[in-house]
Short mmCIF file of C-alpha atoms in Angstrom, two decimals:
data_model
loop_
_atom_site.label_atom_id
_atom_site.label_comp_id
_atom_site.label_asym_id
_atom_site.label_seq_id
_atom_site.Cartn_x
_atom_site.Cartn_y
_atom_site.Cartn_z
CA MET A 1 108.47 26.54 101.11
CA ALA A 2 110.76 29.87 101.68
CA SER A 3 109.37 31.79 104.20
CA PRO A 4 108.80 35.01 103.52
CA SER A 5 111.22 37.29 105.73
CA SER A 6 113.74 35.44 103.51
CA SER A 7 111.88 37.15 100.01
CA PRO A 8 114.10 39.36 98.09
CA ILE A 9 111.31 41.54 98.02
CA HIS A 10 111.21 42.15 102.46
CA SER A 11 114.82 42.22 102.56
CA THR A 12 116.52 46.13 103.01
CA PRO A 13 119.85 46.80 101.76
CA THR A 14 123.43 47.01 103.62
CA ALA A 15 125.04 48.63 101.37
CA ASP A 16 124.38 52.60 100.62
CA PRO A 17 123.16 53.46 97.75
CA PRO A 18 125.71 54.72 95.48
CA SER A 19 125.85 58.24 94.43
CA ALA A 20 124.90 60.03 91.72
CA VAL A 21 127.42 61.31 89.86
CA PRO A 22 126.71 63.38 86.80
CA LEU A 23 128.35 61.87 83.54
CA PRO A 24 129.11 64.13 80.27
CA LEU A 25 126.39 64.06 77.60
CA PRO A 26 128.15 62.83 74.30
CA ALA A 27 128.21 65.27 71.55
CA PRO A 28 124.73 65.42 69.72
CA PRO A 29 125.63 63.64 66.32
CA SER A 30 126.79 65.81 63.38
CA SER A 31 123.83 67.00 60.78
CA ARG A 32 123.86 67.83 57.47
CA ARG A 33 121.42 69.96 58.37
CA LEU A 34 122.17 73.75 58.03
CA PRO A 35 119.66 75.44 59.64
CA PRO A 36 116.60 77.69 57.92
CA PRO A 37 117.56 80.90 56.86
CA CYS A 38 116.71 84.43 58.06
CA TRP A 39 113.79 85.77 55.48
CA SER A 40 113.31 90.05 56.35
CA ASN A 41 109.63 90.72 55.22
CA ASP A 42 110.93 92.05 52.05
CA GLU A 43 112.77 88.53 51.06
CA THR A 44 109.37 87.17 51.94
CA VAL A 45 107.22 90.01 50.26
CA ALA A 46 109.73 88.77 47.11
CA LEU A 47 109.19 85.63 47.34
CA ILE A 48 105.34 85.33 47.58
CA ASP A 49 105.34 88.77 44.61
CA ALA A 50 107.33 85.70 42.34
CA TYR A 51 105.83 82.40 43.80
CA ARG A 52 102.18 84.74 42.54
CA ASP A 53 103.37 85.33 39.23
CA LYS A 54 104.51 82.22 38.41
CA TRP A 55 101.72 80.52 39.94
CA TYR A 56 99.72 82.45 37.17
CA SER A 57 101.95 81.82 34.36
CA LEU A 58 101.50 78.35 34.42
CA GLY A 59 97.62 78.21 34.83
CA ARG A 60 97.51 78.02 38.71
CA GLY A 61 99.84 74.85 38.64
CA ASN A 62 102.61 73.08 40.29
CA LEU A 63 105.52 74.71 40.69
CA LYS A 64 108.35 71.93 38.63
CA ALA A 65 112.18 72.92 40.08
CA THR A 66 113.27 75.05 36.91
CA HIS A 67 110.10 76.63 38.22
CA TRP A 68 111.48 77.05 41.70
CA GLN A 69 114.47 77.94 40.35
CA GLU A 70 112.98 81.15 38.11
CA VAL A 71 110.52 82.02 41.74
CA ALA A 72 115.03 82.16 43.74
CA ASP A 73 116.11 84.12 40.68
CA ALA A 74 113.84 86.98 40.67
CA ILE A 75 114.02 87.22 44.49
CA THR A 76 117.61 87.61 43.82
CA HIS A 77 116.83 90.01 41.48
CA ARG A 78 114.40 92.06 43.89
CA CYS A 79 116.39 91.98 46.63
CA PRO A 80 119.76 92.27 44.74
CA ASN A 81 121.24 93.02 48.97
CA ALA A 82 120.30 89.90 49.99
CA SER A 83 122.43 87.68 51.65
CA PRO A 84 122.34 84.56 52.13
CA VAL A 85 121.72 84.48 48.63
CA LYS A 86 118.14 82.75 48.25
CA THR A 87 117.99 79.12 46.28
CA ALA A 88 115.10 76.77 44.95
CA VAL A 89 114.23 74.02 47.51
CA GLN A 90 114.71 77.16 50.41
CA CYS A 91 112.10 78.94 47.83
CA ARG A 92 109.57 75.97 47.00
CA HIS A 93 110.49 75.76 52.20
CA LYS A 94 109.39 79.09 53.01
CA MET A 95 106.08 79.25 51.26
CA GLU A 96 105.38 75.89 52.17
CA LYS A 97 105.70 77.37 55.89
CA LEU A 98 103.64 80.86 54.72
#
């Protein structure tokens, strides 16, 4: 049987521990996701109004892709200086976040 003094737990290291050298961080993976669009107060109000109008016209039913495109078109019409022009998907996501 081995004696307790020969156990690796009780041995003391004879060499200095390696010094910490900072390594460069890898570049973040390329993402196809775009940053969320900035919505001005006017664009947000136009979105709410256009969504409400479409929602009531559908008898308070769920909007389909074509309906969301109509909402996006209404925002473009109400806010002609908006840049970039909002898409149907952006409008749907913004309403989900409100």
